[in-house]
Amino acid sequence: MEKNCPCCDKHCPVENLSCGQGRRHFGMEDARHAGAPEERMISLLRRCGHFLHHSLGPGADVAPLTEALSAEERATLEKLLEKCLKHWETLPQAEASMHGEGRPTHGEGRHPHSESRHPHHR
């Protein structure tokens, strides 16, 4: 996982981010007390996705990621995520994103994370 924030010239340690841009980049904006329940849930999903994207490379040990959950909770989470994915694939945006249309771009069409820092992106 990244140790310093790439969002500004300060390059703050991830544990002590000083700006909103860095907190948003790492999914640390406090959404627990603001917005509708759906917005809070999507914020949590984004934070989880961001964490997984930046923390797991090929061959990473994934067992510790779910050890806080009971076997029943893990099974429930898996079923709920599968249900969401199945539904999301039916949405009109899903077809456009599968064809590279309507996707958000970062600057000049480049992902904001350089390949040199994330070899699993190659």
JSON list of N, CA and C in Angstrom, two decimals, residues 44-70:
[
{"chain": "A", "resi": 44, "resn": "LEU", "atom": "N", "xyz": [-18.73, 3.49, 1.43]},
{"chain": "A", "resi": 44, "resn": "LEU", "atom": "CA", "xyz": [-18.02, 2.36, 2.03]},
{"chain": "A", "resi": 44, "resn": "LEU", "atom": "C", "xyz": [-17.54, 1.38, 0.97]},
{"chain": "A", "resi": 45, "resn": "LEU", "atom": "N", "xyz": [-18.38, 1.11, -0.03]},
{"chain": "A", "resi": 45, "resn": "LEU", "atom": "CA", "xyz": [-17.96, 0.21, -1.11]},
{"chain": "A", "resi": 45, "resn": "LEU", "atom": "C", "xyz": [-16.75, 0.78, -1.87]},
{"chain": "A", "resi": 46, "resn": "ARG", "atom": "N", "xyz": [-16.78, 2.09, -2.11]},
{"chain": "A", "resi": 46, "resn": "ARG", "atom": "CA", "xyz": [-15.64, 2.73, -2.78]},
{"chain": "A", "resi": 46, "resn": "ARG", "atom": "C", "xyz": [-14.37, 2.62, -1.94]},
{"chain": "A", "resi": 47, "resn": "ARG", "atom": "N", "xyz": [-14.50, 2.86, -0.65]},
{"chain": "A", "resi": 47, "resn": "ARG", "atom": "CA", "xyz": [-13.34, 2.76, 0.23]},
{"chain": "A", "resi": 47, "resn": "ARG", "atom": "C", "xyz": [-12.79, 1.34, 0.24]},
{"chain": "A", "resi": 48, "resn": "CYS", "atom": "N", "xyz": [-13.68, 0.36, 0.29]},
{"chain": "A", "resi": 48, "resn": "CYS", "atom": "CA", "xyz": [-13.24, -1.04, 0.26]},
{"chain": "A", "resi": 48, "resn": "CYS", "atom": "C", "xyz": [-12.55, -1.36, -1.06]},
{"chain": "A", "resi": 49, "resn": "GLY", "atom": "N", "xyz": [-13.16, -0.93, -2.16]},
{"chain": "A", "resi": 49, "resn": "GLY", "atom": "CA", "xyz": [-12.56, -1.17, -3.47]},
{"chain": "A", "resi": 49, "resn": "GLY", "atom": "C", "xyz": [-11.21, -0.51, -3.60]},
{"chain": "A", "resi": 50, "resn": "HIS", "atom": "N", "xyz": [-11.10, 0.72, -3.11]},
{"chain": "A", "resi": 50, "resn": "HIS", "atom": "CA", "xyz": [-9.83, 1.44, -3.18]},
{"chain": "A", "resi": 50, "resn": "HIS", "atom": "C", "xyz": [-8.77, 0.72, -2.36]},
{"chain": "A", "resi": 51, "resn": "PHE", "atom": "N", "xyz": [-9.14, 0.29, -1.17]},
{"chain": "A", "resi": 51, "resn": "PHE", "atom": "CA", "xyz": [-8.20, -0.44, -0.32]},
{"chain": "A", "resi": 51, "resn": "PHE", "atom": "C", "xyz": [-7.73, -1.72, -1.02]},
{"chain": "A", "resi": 52, "resn": "LEU", "atom": "N", "xyz": [-8.67, -2.49, -1.54]},
{"chain": "A", "resi": 52, "resn": "LEU", "atom": "CA", "xyz": [-8.31, -3.74, -2.20]},
{"chain": "A", "resi": 52, "resn": "LEU", "atom": "C", "xyz": [-7.45, -3.50, -3.43]},
{"chain": "A", "resi": 53, "resn": "HIS", "atom": "N", "xyz": [-7.80, -2.48, -4.20]},
{"chain": "A", "resi": 53, "resn": "HIS", "atom": "CA", "xyz": [-7.05, -2.16, -5.42]},
{"chain": "A", "resi": 53, "resn": "HIS", "atom": "C", "xyz": [-5.59, -1.83, -5.11]},
{"chain": "A", "resi": 54, "resn": "HIS", "atom": "N", "xyz": [-5.37, -1.11, -4.04]},
{"chain": "A", "resi": 54, "resn": "HIS", "atom": "CA", "xyz": [-4.02, -0.65, -3.72]},
{"chain": "A", "resi": 54, "resn": "HIS", "atom": "C", "xyz": [-3.26, -1.56, -2.77]},
{"chain": "A", "resi": 55, "resn": "SER", "atom": "N", "xyz": [-3.93, -2.52, -2.16]},
{"chain": "A", "resi": 55, "resn": "SER", "atom": "CA", "xyz": [-3.27, -3.35, -1.16]},
{"chain": "A", "resi": 55, "resn": "SER", "atom": "C", "xyz": [-2.96, -4.76, -1.62]},
{"chain": "A", "resi": 56, "resn": "LEU", "atom": "N", "xyz": [-3.66, -5.23, -2.64]},
{"chain": "A", "resi": 56, "resn": "LEU", "atom": "CA", "xyz": [-3.48, -6.61, -3.05]},
{"chain": "A", "resi": 56, "resn": "LEU", "atom": "C", "xyz": [-2.81, -6.72, -4.40]},
{"chain": "A", "resi": 57, "resn": "GLY", "atom": "N", "xyz": [-1.64, -7.24, -4.40]},
{"chain": "A", "resi": 57, "resn": "GLY", "atom": "CA", "xyz": [-0.96, -7.55, -5.63]},
{"chain": "A", "resi": 57, "resn": "GLY", "atom": "C", "xyz": [-1.13, -9.03, -5.93]},
{"chain": "A", "resi": 58, "resn": "PRO", "atom": "N", "xyz": [-0.58, -9.49, -7.02]},
{"chain": "A", "resi": 58, "resn": "PRO", "atom": "CA", "xyz": [-0.66, -10.91, -7.34]},
{"chain": "A", "resi": 58, "resn": "PRO", "atom": "C", "xyz": [-0.03, -11.74, -6.22]},
{"chain": "A", "resi": 59, "resn": "GLY", "atom": "N", "xyz": [-0.71, -12.81, -5.82]},
{"chain": "A", "resi": 59, "resn": "GLY", "atom": "CA", "xyz": [-0.20, -13.70, -4.80]},
{"chain": "A", "resi": 59, "resn": "GLY", "atom": "C", "xyz": [-0.34, -13.21, -3.37]},
{"chain": "A", "resi": 60, "resn": "ALA", "atom": "N", "xyz": [-1.07, -12.12, -3.16]},
{"chain": "A", "resi": 60, "resn": "ALA", "atom": "CA", "xyz": [-1.23, -11.57, -1.80]},
{"chain": "A", "resi": 60, "resn": "ALA", "atom": "C", "xyz": [-2.06, -12.51, -0.94]},
{"chain": "A", "resi": 61, "resn": "ASP", "atom": "N", "xyz": [-1.77, -12.53, 0.35]},
{"chain": "A", "resi": 61, "resn": "ASP", "atom": "CA", "xyz": [-2.52, -13.34, 1.31]},
{"chain": "A", "resi": 61, "resn": "ASP", "atom": "C", "xyz": [-3.82, -12.61, 1.61]},
{"chain": "A", "resi": 62, "resn": "VAL", "atom": "N", "xyz": [-4.94, -13.17, 1.20]},
{"chain": "A", "resi": 62, "resn": "VAL", "atom": "CA", "xyz": [-6.23, -12.50, 1.37]},
{"chain": "A", "resi": 62, "resn": "VAL", "atom": "C", "xyz": [-6.95, -12.93, 2.64]},
{"chain": "A", "resi": 63, "resn": "ALA", "atom": "N", "xyz": [-6.49, -13.98, 3.31]},
{"chain": "A", "resi": 63, "resn": "ALA", "atom": "CA", "xyz": [-7.18, -14.49, 4.49]},
{"chain": "A", "resi": 63, "resn": "ALA", "atom": "C", "xyz": [-7.39, -13.43, 5.57]},
{"chain": "A", "resi": 64, "resn": "PRO", "atom": "N", "xyz": [-6.40, -12.58, 5.88]},
{"chain": "A", "resi": 64, "resn": "PRO", "atom": "CA", "xyz": [-6.61, -11.60, 6.95]},
{"chain": "A", "resi": 64, "resn": "PRO", "atom": "C", "xyz": [-7.72, -10.58, 6.66]},
{"chain": "A", "resi": 65, "resn": "LEU", "atom": "N", "xyz": [-8.09, -10.42, 5.39]},
{"chain": "A", "resi": 65, "resn": "LEU", "atom": "CA", "xyz": [-9.08, -9.40, 5.04]},
{"chain": "A", "resi": 65, "resn": "LEU", "atom": "C", "xyz": [-10.45, -9.68, 5.62]},
{"chain": "A", "resi": 66, "resn": "THR", "atom": "N", "xyz": [-10.80, -10.93, 5.82]},
{"chain": "A", "resi": 66, "resn": "THR", "atom": "CA", "xyz": [-12.14, -11.24, 6.31]},
{"chain": "A", "resi": 66, "resn": "THR", "atom": "C", "xyz": [-12.13, -11.92, 7.68]},
{"chain": "A", "resi": 67, "resn": "GLU", "atom": "N", "xyz": [-10.99, -11.94, 8.35]},
{"chain": "A", "resi": 67, "resn": "GLU", "atom": "CA", "xyz": [-10.94, -12.65, 9.63]},
{"chain": "A", "resi": 67, "resn": "GLU", "atom": "C", "xyz": [-11.77, -11.97, 10.72]},
{"chain": "A", "resi": 68, "resn": "ALA", "atom": "N", "xyz": [-12.16, -10.72, 10.53]},
{"chain": "A", "resi": 68, "resn": "ALA", "atom": "CA", "xyz": [-13.01, -10.04, 11.52]},
{"chain": "A", "resi": 68, "resn": "ALA", "atom": "C", "xyz": [-14.46, -10.53, 11.43]},
{"chain": "A", "resi": 69, "resn": "LEU", "atom": "N", "xyz": [-14.79, -11.24, 10.36]},
{"chain": "A", "resi": 69, "resn": "LEU", "atom": "CA", "xyz": [-16.16, -11.72, 10.15]},
{"chain": "A", "resi": 69, "resn": "LEU", "atom": "C", "xyz": [-16.29, -13.19, 10.53]},
{"chain": "A", "resi": 70, "resn": "SER", "atom": "N", "xyz": [-17.46, -13.55, 11.02]},
{"chain": "A", "resi": 70, "resn": "SER", "atom": "CA", "xyz": [-17.74, -14.97, 11.28]},
{"chain": "A", "resi": 70, "resn": "SER", "atom": "C", "xyz": [-17.96, -15.67, 9.94]}
]
